[in-house]
Amino acid sequence: MFDNAKEVYLLASLFPLHKSSSLSQSNQVLIINLYNCAKESLTLPEAKYLTGWAHGKEALKNGSYDTQKGSFYVNCDFYHGAEHSKSFGNALSEYPELTASNVWPPEDLLPGFRQCFEELCSLVIDTAVLVARACDRYAVSEIEGYEPGYLQRVVRTSATTKARLLHYYPSQANAQLDRRTTNDEMLDQGEQELDTWCTTHIDHGCLTGLTSAVYIDESAHPPTLAPSQASSCPPATLPFLPSAPDPDSGLYIRSRTGAITKVKIPSDCLAFQTGETLQLITGGKFQAVPHFVRGSVDGGQVARNTLAVFTQPGLEETVDHETGKTV
């Protein structure tokens, strides 16, 4: 699949360290916000809550707002060493959710978080470039007139790639699920009764890079700081559970035939799923993958942390060559 085995080896050797640190620190970002240590500086309503910290701002299909997870969004134009003001020009005001400058927890509250996060996201994008190369090979063989290397170029050069560090809160709603429900019964029961941590949706970009999730027992490690600790540095890492207490919780995808499958990403691996823009670019040869996250039923106060990196075209990139449509 990949031409350069050395590239793959180097990426694989760096991944576990960066992943462990960043996903552990996502709980610390939550701590900082709970105690308002830096909440105002980490929340950007002017960027539609799609840069920095967001909780309860995402509207669901039924009109309610998602309070099951908190998100820390980062724009990834640092991948090119570029400043937003230099990268986007007049688009700064038109697309603030994609062009706003990043905000970071204060270094004294979370030492090394920014560096580790940027390095992990850069590693995910580097890997996405290799995956895009393989996708291009398939597209060239299957799609008449497909531009060789198109997706690889888009993933490598885009300044609008977005990272989302996710913290799924322990939820009492999950306890209402029937623990006896099996995966084979999902189609009959309906996804809306199972997607308690994240409702069924598709991603809008080209390729989404995903780390495996880590689980933290918040009854043993509550996401709180005593008032005397509010100005001190939280611990650098938190102990992860070896696996989810509920083996049926986690990420699920729905295939083209409607089959629902639980996705199990090894702890030292990345996974990639296809999004709506890639479906448009390839005329449906690649299709966006509907997916949802099922909460833990019998896992107590268990939280889930993960990272998604959405590689998406630049603002002026043509994604439909028949109509000339851009992003």
mmCIF file of C-alpha atoms in Angstrom:
data_model
loop_
_atom_site.group_PDB
_atom_site.id
_atom_site.type_symbol
_atom_site.label_atom_id
_atom_site.label_comp_id
_atom_site.label_asym_id
_atom_site.label_seq_id
_atom_site.Cartn_x
_atom_site.Cartn_y
_atom_site.Cartn_z
ATOM 1 C CA MET A 1 0.000 0.000 0.000
ATOM 2 C CA PHE A 2 2.784 2.418 0.889
ATOM 3 C CA ASP A 3 5.956 2.948 -1.154
ATOM 4 C CA ASN A 4 8.261 4.113 1.578
ATOM 5 C CA ALA A 5 8.544 1.629 4.435
ATOM 6 C CA LYS A 6 10.864 4.008 6.306
ATOM 7 C CA GLU A 7 8.134 6.668 6.418
ATOM 8 C CA VAL A 8 5.685 4.200 7.894
ATOM 9 C CA TYR A 9 8.204 2.956 10.471
ATOM 10 C CA LEU A 10 9.071 6.455 11.674
ATOM 11 C CA LEU A 11 5.410 7.435 12.018
ATOM 12 C CA ALA A 12 4.594 4.223 13.876
ATOM 13 C CA SER A 13 7.478 4.651 16.302
ATOM 14 C CA LEU A 14 6.393 8.172 17.284
ATOM 15 C CA PHE A 15 2.658 7.584 17.569
ATOM 16 C CA PRO A 16 2.162 5.782 20.933
ATOM 17 C CA LEU A 17 3.979 8.411 23.020
ATOM 18 C CA HIS A 18 2.172 11.383 21.509
ATOM 19 C CA LYS A 19 -1.208 9.678 21.640
ATOM 20 C CA SER A 20 -0.915 8.671 25.283
ATOM 21 C CA SER A 21 0.090 12.133 26.420
ATOM 22 C CA SER A 22 -2.484 14.066 24.378
ATOM 23 C CA LEU A 23 -5.473 11.907 25.269
ATOM 24 C CA SER A 24 -4.584 11.907 28.942
ATOM 25 C CA GLN A 25 -4.263 15.676 28.838
ATOM 26 C CA SER A 26 -7.725 16.018 27.328
ATOM 27 C CA ASN A 27 -9.078 15.259 30.787
ATOM 28 C CA GLN A 28 -6.911 18.075 32.078
ATOM 29 C CA VAL A 29 -8.396 20.479 29.524
ATOM 30 C CA LEU A 30 -11.765 19.506 30.986
ATOM 31 C CA ILE A 31 -10.482 20.191 34.501
ATOM 32 C CA ILE A 32 -9.287 23.647 33.534
ATOM 33 C CA ASN A 33 -12.693 24.489 32.096
ATOM 34 C CA LEU A 34 -14.666 23.096 35.006
ATOM 35 C CA TYR A 35 -12.819 25.396 37.344
ATOM 36 C CA ASN A 36 -12.918 28.347 34.970
ATOM 37 C CA CYS A 37 -9.159 28.682 35.203
ATOM 38 C CA ALA A 38 -9.014 29.647 31.555
ATOM 39 C CA LYS A 39 -12.539 29.119 30.237
ATOM 40 C CA GLU A 40 -13.064 32.539 28.730
ATOM 41 C CA SER A 41 -9.765 32.487 26.897
ATOM 42 C CA LEU A 42 -10.388 28.969 25.531
ATOM 43 C CA THR A 43 -13.937 29.585 24.259
ATOM 44 C CA LEU A 44 -14.470 31.385 20.936
ATOM 45 C CA PRO A 45 -18.128 32.123 20.117
ATOM 46 C CA GLU A 46 -16.916 34.290 17.222
ATOM 47 C CA ALA A 47 -15.512 31.108 15.638
ATOM 48 C CA LYS A 48 -18.909 29.386 16.070
ATOM 49 C CA TYR A 49 -17.406 27.364 18.931
ATOM 50 C CA LEU A 50 -15.383 25.375 16.372
ATOM 51 C CA THR A 51 -12.027 26.610 17.601
ATOM 52 C CA GLY A 52 -11.047 26.123 21.231
ATOM 53 C CA TRP A 53 -13.288 24.609 23.905
ATOM 54 C CA ALA A 54 -16.956 23.752 23.244
ATOM 55 C CA HIS A 55 -19.590 21.954 25.309
ATOM 56 C CA GLY A 56 -23.336 21.892 24.683
ATOM 57 C CA LYS A 57 -23.029 24.003 21.535
ATOM 58 C CA GLU A 58 -23.521 21.350 18.855
ATOM 59 C CA ALA A 59 -27.126 21.098 17.648
ATOM 60 C CA LEU A 60 -28.519 17.607 17.076
ATOM 61 C CA LYS A 61 -31.109 16.514 14.518
ATOM 62 C CA ASN A 62 -33.922 16.643 17.076
ATOM 63 C CA GLY A 63 -33.133 20.275 17.916
ATOM 64 C CA SER A 64 -31.490 19.575 21.260
ATOM 65 C CA TYR A 65 -27.854 20.344 22.070
ATOM 66 C CA ASP A 66 -25.195 17.722 22.612
ATOM 67 C CA THR A 67 -24.017 17.682 26.217
ATOM 68 C CA GLN A 68 -22.611 14.146 26.092
ATOM 69 C CA LYS A 69 -19.166 15.295 25.056
ATOM 70 C CA GLY A 70 -16.799 18.220 25.318
ATOM 71 C CA SER A 71 -14.516 19.203 22.448
ATOM 72 C CA PHE A 72 -11.264 21.067 22.041
ATOM 73 C CA TYR A 73 -10.903 22.180 18.405
ATOM 74 C CA VAL A 74 -7.635 23.148 16.753
ATOM 75 C CA ASN A 75 -6.981 24.488 13.256
ATOM 76 C CA CYS A 76 -4.015 22.628 11.793
ATOM 77 C CA ASP A 77 -2.359 25.172 9.539
ATOM 78 C CA PHE A 78 0.650 24.885 11.896
ATOM 79 C CA TYR A 79 1.377 21.790 9.782
ATOM 80 C CA HIS A 80 2.764 24.221 7.207
ATOM 81 C CA GLY A 81 4.373 26.561 9.704
ATOM 82 C CA ALA A 82 1.915 29.230 8.570
ATOM 83 C CA GLU A 83 0.119 31.960 10.436
ATOM 84 C CA HIS A 84 -3.635 32.208 9.854
ATOM 85 C CA SER A 85 -3.469 35.849 8.804
ATOM 86 C CA LYS A 86 -0.991 34.901 6.071
ATOM 87 C CA SER A 87 -2.838 31.741 4.986
ATOM 88 C CA PHE A 88 -6.351 32.984 4.369
ATOM 89 C CA GLY A 89 -6.377 36.657 3.434
ATOM 90 C CA ASN A 90 -9.961 37.865 2.881
ATOM 91 C CA ALA A 91 -11.446 34.552 4.045
ATOM 92 C CA LEU A 92 -10.607 35.369 7.662
ATOM 93 C CA SER A 93 -13.945 37.040 8.309
ATOM 94 C CA GLU A 94 -16.048 34.871 5.975
ATOM 95 C CA TYR A 95 -15.111 31.510 7.494
ATOM 96 C CA PRO A 96 -14.112 32.164 11.115
ATOM 97 C CA GLU A 97 -14.668 28.526 12.097
ATOM 98 C CA LEU A 98 -11.833 27.538 9.743
ATOM 99 C CA THR A 99 -9.589 30.558 9.980
ATOM 100 C CA ALA A 100 -9.628 31.669 13.619
ATOM 101 C CA SER A 101 -6.306 31.597 15.400
ATOM 102 C CA ASN A 102 -5.958 28.752 17.866
ATOM 103 C CA VAL A 103 -6.265 29.210 21.620
ATOM 104 C CA TRP A 104 -4.317 27.038 24.055
ATOM 105 C CA PRO A 105 -4.407 26.302 27.782
ATOM 106 C CA PRO A 106 -1.810 28.370 29.641
ATOM 107 C CA GLU A 107 1.566 26.657 29.667
ATOM 108 C CA ASP A 108 1.788 26.855 33.449
ATOM 109 C CA LEU A 109 -1.514 24.958 33.745
ATOM 110 C CA LEU A 110 -0.757 22.305 31.155
ATOM 111 C CA PRO A 111 2.970 22.231 30.330
ATOM 112 C CA GLY A 112 3.815 20.804 26.930
ATOM 113 C CA PHE A 113 0.207 20.331 25.822
ATOM 114 C CA ARG A 114 0.439 22.520 22.720
ATOM 115 C CA GLN A 115 3.692 20.990 21.511
ATOM 116 C CA CYS A 116 2.504 17.423 22.061
ATOM 117 C CA PHE A 117 -0.863 18.095 20.432
ATOM 118 C CA GLU A 118 0.654 19.727 17.353
ATOM 119 C CA GLU A 119 3.154 16.891 16.972
ATOM 120 C CA LEU A 120 0.421 14.266 17.227
ATOM 121 C CA CYS A 121 -1.803 16.047 14.700
ATOM 122 C CA SER A 122 1.137 16.461 12.329
ATOM 123 C CA LEU A 123 1.842 12.753 12.590
ATOM 124 C CA VAL A 124 -1.810 11.966 11.771
ATOM 125 C CA ILE A 125 -1.685 14.278 8.737
ATOM 126 C CA ASP A 126 1.601 12.738 7.575
ATOM 127 C CA THR A 127 -0.091 9.342 7.693
ATOM 128 C CA ALA A 128 -3.200 10.682 5.941
ATOM 129 C CA VAL A 129 -0.966 11.787 3.063
ATOM 130 C CA LEU A 130 0.165 8.174 2.641
ATOM 131 C CA VAL A 131 -3.432 6.903 2.803
ATOM 132 C CA ALA A 132 -4.454 9.541 0.239
ATOM 133 C CA ARG A 133 -1.713 8.302 -2.079
ATOM 134 C CA ALA A 134 -3.255 4.818 -2.020
ATOM 135 C CA CYS A 135 -6.741 6.267 -2.593
ATOM 136 C CA ASP A 136 -5.439 8.184 -5.613
ATOM 137 C CA ARG A 137 -4.115 4.987 -7.170
ATOM 138 C CA TYR A 138 -7.530 3.383 -6.917
ATOM 139 C CA ALA A 139 -9.295 6.493 -8.208
ATOM 140 C CA VAL A 140 -7.022 6.759 -11.250
ATOM 141 C CA SER A 141 -7.784 3.149 -12.153
ATOM 142 C CA GLU A 142 -11.547 3.502 -11.681
ATOM 143 C CA ILE A 143 -12.475 7.086 -12.603
ATOM 144 C CA GLU A 144 -12.008 8.446 -16.096
ATOM 145 C CA GLY A 145 -10.181 11.765 -16.090
ATOM 146 C CA TYR A 146 -9.245 11.629 -12.400
ATOM 147 C CA GLU A 147 -6.249 13.864 -11.708
ATOM 148 C CA PRO A 148 -3.311 11.697 -10.552
ATOM 149 C CA GLY A 149 -2.182 12.641 -7.045
ATOM 150 C CA TYR A 150 -5.192 14.904 -6.459
ATOM 151 C CA LEU A 151 -6.208 13.711 -3.000
ATOM 152 C CA GLN A 152 -2.631 13.464 -1.772
ATOM 153 C CA ARG A 153 -2.028 17.064 -2.823
ATOM 154 C CA VAL A 154 -5.232 18.241 -1.135
ATOM 155 C CA VAL A 155 -4.426 16.491 2.149
ATOM 156 C CA ARG A 156 -0.803 17.629 2.135
ATOM 157 C CA THR A 157 -1.379 21.295 1.244
ATOM 158 C CA SER A 158 -4.699 22.206 2.890
ATOM 159 C CA ALA A 159 -4.583 24.883 5.566
ATOM 160 C CA THR A 160 -8.110 24.111 6.797
ATOM 161 C CA THR A 161 -7.567 20.660 8.342
ATOM 162 C CA LYS A 162 -9.295 20.562 11.728
ATOM 163 C CA ALA A 163 -8.444 18.508 14.829
ATOM 164 C CA ARG A 164 -10.996 17.683 17.503
ATOM 165 C CA LEU A 165 -9.937 16.349 20.884
ATOM 166 C CA LEU A 166 -13.010 14.646 22.325
ATOM 167 C CA HIS A 167 -14.018 13.924 25.901
ATOM 168 C CA TYR A 168 -17.160 11.781 26.264
ATOM 169 C CA TYR A 169 -18.689 12.294 29.677
ATOM 170 C CA PRO A 170 -19.990 9.397 31.767
ATOM 171 C CA SER A 171 -23.709 9.493 31.140
ATOM 172 C CA GLN A 172 -26.666 8.354 33.168
ATOM 173 C CA ALA A 173 -28.560 7.991 29.903
ATOM 174 C CA ASN A 174 -26.332 5.080 29.002
ATOM 175 C CA ALA A 175 -27.689 3.124 31.964
ATOM 176 C CA GLN A 176 -31.105 3.119 30.315
ATOM 177 C CA LEU A 177 -29.850 0.908 27.480
ATOM 178 C CA ASP A 178 -30.793 -2.741 27.601
ATOM 179 C CA ARG A 179 -27.496 -4.410 28.427
ATOM 180 C CA ARG A 180 -28.734 -7.566 26.721
ATOM 181 C CA THR A 181 -28.983 -5.846 23.339
ATOM 182 C CA THR A 182 -26.588 -7.545 20.966
ATOM 183 C CA ASN A 183 -24.966 -6.120 17.876
ATOM 184 C CA ASP A 184 -27.128 -8.433 15.726
ATOM 185 C CA GLU A 185 -30.240 -6.779 17.154
ATOM 186 C CA MET A 186 -29.149 -3.230 16.372
ATOM 187 C CA LEU A 187 -30.866 -2.893 13.034
ATOM 188 C CA ASP A 188 -34.183 -3.951 14.535
ATOM 189 C CA GLN A 189 -33.840 -1.737 17.594
ATOM 190 C CA GLY A 190 -32.696 1.357 15.737
ATOM 191 C CA GLU A 191 -29.482 3.338 15.996
ATOM 192 C CA GLN A 192 -31.146 6.226 17.821
ATOM 193 C CA GLU A 193 -31.432 4.049 20.909
ATOM 194 C CA LEU A 194 -27.774 3.071 20.826
ATOM 195 C CA ASP A 195 -25.876 6.224 19.819
ATOM 196 C CA THR A 196 -25.892 7.647 23.339
ATOM 197 C CA TRP A 197 -22.382 9.110 23.179
ATOM 198 C CA CYS A 198 -22.534 10.440 19.617
ATOM 199 C CA THR A 199 -25.455 10.308 17.180
ATOM 200 C CA THR A 200 -25.193 8.812 13.700
ATOM 201 C CA HIS A 201 -23.546 11.177 11.219
ATOM 202 C CA ILE A 202 -21.018 11.420 8.400
ATOM 203 C CA ASP A 203 -17.901 13.551 8.335
ATOM 204 C CA HIS A 204 -17.734 16.400 5.820
ATOM 205 C CA GLY A 205 -14.057 16.247 4.888
ATOM 206 C CA CYS A 206 -11.939 13.891 2.788
ATOM 207 C CA LEU A 207 -10.241 11.537 5.240
ATOM 208 C CA THR A 208 -10.697 11.502 9.015
ATOM 209 C CA GLY A 209 -7.775 10.199 11.038
ATOM 210 C CA LEU A 210 -8.814 8.536 14.300
ATOM 211 C CA THR A 211 -6.841 7.369 17.289
ATOM 212 C CA SER A 212 -8.126 4.467 19.324
ATOM 213 C CA ALA A 213 -10.110 5.627 22.338
ATOM 214 C CA VAL A 214 -8.823 5.562 25.886
ATOM 215 C CA TYR A 215 -11.064 5.135 28.914
ATOM 216 C CA ILE A 216 -10.662 6.749 32.336
ATOM 217 C CA ASP A 217 -12.488 5.787 35.514
ATOM 218 C CA GLU A 218 -13.606 9.161 36.844
ATOM 219 C CA SER A 219 -14.835 7.629 40.096
ATOM 220 C CA ALA A 220 -11.196 6.834 40.876
ATOM 221 C CA HIS A 221 -9.803 9.938 39.142
ATOM 222 C CA PRO A 222 -12.527 12.605 39.289
ATOM 223 C CA PRO A 223 -12.107 15.545 36.877
ATOM 224 C CA THR A 224 -11.947 18.112 39.635
ATOM 225 C CA LEU A 225 -9.374 20.275 41.311
ATOM 226 C CA ALA A 226 -9.579 21.392 44.883
ATOM 227 C CA PRO A 227 -9.754 25.196 45.197
ATOM 228 C CA SER A 228 -6.182 25.204 46.482
ATOM 229 C CA GLN A 229 -5.101 23.511 43.241
ATOM 230 C CA ALA A 230 -6.892 25.828 40.867
ATOM 231 C CA SER A 231 -3.742 27.749 40.037
ATOM 232 C CA SER A 232 -1.387 24.786 40.099
ATOM 233 C CA CYS A 233 -0.492 22.384 37.349
ATOM 234 C CA PRO A 234 -2.709 19.289 36.975
ATOM 235 C CA PRO A 235 -0.946 15.936 36.750
ATOM 236 C CA ALA A 236 0.684 15.339 33.365
ATOM 237 C CA THR A 237 -0.967 11.965 32.794
ATOM 238 C CA LEU A 238 -3.854 9.890 34.052
ATOM 239 C CA PRO A 239 -4.004 6.096 34.235
ATOM 240 C CA PHE A 240 -6.062 4.539 31.455
ATOM 241 C CA LEU A 241 -8.249 1.498 31.874
ATOM 242 C CA PRO A 242 -6.884 -1.491 29.919
ATOM 243 C CA SER A 243 -10.140 -1.575 27.935
ATOM 244 C CA ALA A 244 -13.700 -0.309 28.049
ATOM 245 C CA PRO A 245 -15.598 -1.936 30.959
ATOM 246 C CA ASP A 246 -18.542 -2.401 28.612
ATOM 247 C CA PRO A 247 -17.253 -4.386 25.600
ATOM 248 C CA ASP A 248 -20.162 -3.158 23.454
ATOM 249 C CA SER A 249 -19.407 0.542 23.925
ATOM 250 C CA GLY A 250 -17.382 2.433 21.346
ATOM 251 C CA LEU A 251 -17.389 3.362 17.666
ATOM 252 C CA TYR A 252 -19.764 1.742 15.164
ATOM 253 C CA ILE A 253 -20.044 2.176 11.389
ATOM 254 C CA ARG A 254 -22.860 1.409 8.957
ATOM 255 C CA SER A 255 -21.885 -0.166 5.628
ATOM 256 C CA ARG A 256 -23.380 0.458 2.199
ATOM 257 C CA THR A 257 -25.625 -2.566 2.766
ATOM 258 C CA GLY A 258 -26.840 -1.245 6.119
ATOM 259 C CA ALA A 259 -24.841 -3.644 8.269
ATOM 260 C CA ILE A 260 -23.642 -2.193 11.582
ATOM 261 C CA THR A 261 -20.141 -3.121 12.697
ATOM 262 C CA LYS A 262 -18.179 -2.246 15.808
ATOM 263 C CA VAL A 263 -14.783 -0.753 14.972
ATOM 264 C CA LYS A 264 -11.863 -1.931 17.082
ATOM 265 C CA ILE A 265 -8.746 0.199 16.577
ATOM 266 C CA PRO A 266 -5.588 -1.293 18.135
ATOM 267 C CA SER A 267 -4.037 1.003 20.735
ATOM 268 C CA ASP A 268 -0.884 1.577 18.675
ATOM 269 C CA CYS A 269 -2.694 2.228 15.388
ATOM 270 C CA LEU A 270 -4.553 4.928 13.513
ATOM 271 C CA ALA A 271 -7.743 4.382 11.529
ATOM 272 C CA PHE A 272 -9.050 6.446 8.636
ATOM 273 C CA GLN A 273 -12.610 6.812 7.414
ATOM 274 C CA THR A 274 -13.919 8.496 4.306
ATOM 275 C CA GLY A 275 -15.998 11.664 4.345
ATOM 276 C CA GLU A 276 -18.562 13.485 2.250
ATOM 277 C CA THR A 277 -16.073 15.554 0.268
ATOM 278 C CA LEU A 278 -14.154 12.494 -0.893
ATOM 279 C CA GLN A 279 -17.464 10.950 -1.969
ATOM 280 C CA LEU A 280 -18.146 14.055 -4.050
ATOM 281 C CA ILE A 281 -14.625 14.164 -5.507
ATOM 282 C CA THR A 282 -14.796 10.532 -6.628
ATOM 283 C CA GLY A 283 -18.398 10.459 -7.787
ATOM 284 C CA GLY A 284 -19.318 7.937 -5.120
ATOM 285 C CA LYS A 285 -16.487 5.457 -5.711
ATOM 286 C CA PHE A 286 -15.544 6.275 -2.130
ATOM 287 C CA GLN A 287 -18.553 6.908 0.103
ATOM 288 C CA ALA A 288 -18.864 8.770 3.373
ATOM 289 C CA VAL A 289 -19.144 6.349 6.290
ATOM 290 C CA PRO A 290 -22.115 6.823 8.666
ATOM 291 C CA HIS A 291 -20.945 6.210 12.220
ATOM 292 C CA PHE A 292 -21.958 6.660 15.851
ATOM 293 C CA VAL A 293 -20.575 6.050 19.331
ATOM 294 C CA ARG A 294 -22.364 3.838 21.822
ATOM 295 C CA GLY A 295 -21.962 4.703 25.479
ATOM 296 C CA SER A 296 -20.933 2.416 28.306
ATOM 297 C CA VAL A 297 -23.848 0.681 30.029
ATOM 298 C CA ASP A 298 -22.292 -0.944 33.070
ATOM 299 C CA GLY A 299 -18.983 0.849 33.285
ATOM 300 C CA GLY A 300 -19.735 3.200 36.174
ATOM 301 C CA GLN A 301 -18.243 6.672 35.840
ATOM 302 C CA VAL A 302 -16.175 5.880 32.762
ATOM 303 C CA ALA A 303 -15.174 8.647 30.372
ATOM 304 C CA ARG A 304 -13.869 8.180 26.825
ATOM 305 C CA ASN A 305 -11.166 10.300 25.183
ATOM 306 C CA THR A 306 -10.119 10.258 21.553
ATOM 307 C CA LEU A 307 -8.755 12.462 18.776
ATOM 308 C CA ALA A 308 -10.178 12.996 15.286
ATOM 309 C CA VAL A 309 -8.279 14.903 12.595
ATOM 310 C CA PHE A 310 -10.448 15.985 9.665
ATOM 311 C CA THR A 311 -8.422 16.529 6.495
ATOM 312 C CA GLN A 312 -10.446 18.749 4.219
ATOM 313 C CA PRO A 313 -9.806 20.777 1.052
ATOM 314 C CA GLY A 314 -8.624 24.350 1.063
ATOM 315 C CA LEU A 315 -11.264 27.031 0.708
ATOM 316 C CA GLU A 316 -10.627 27.558 -3.002
ATOM 317 C CA GLU A 317 -10.137 23.889 -3.905
ATOM 318 C CA THR A 318 -12.428 22.494 -6.603
ATOM 319 C CA VAL A 319 -14.205 19.396 -5.295
ATOM 320 C CA ASP A 320 -16.664 18.840 -8.164
ATOM 321 C CA HIS A 321 -14.990 19.286 -11.529
ATOM 322 C CA GLU A 322 -18.263 18.951 -13.473
ATOM 323 C CA THR A 323 -19.876 21.923 -11.753
ATOM 324 C CA GLY A 324 -16.726 23.725 -10.651
ATOM 325 C CA LYS A 325 -17.950 23.635 -7.051
ATOM 326 C CA THR A 326 -15.444 24.666 -4.393
ATOM 327 C CA VAL A 327 -15.591 24.203 -0.648
#
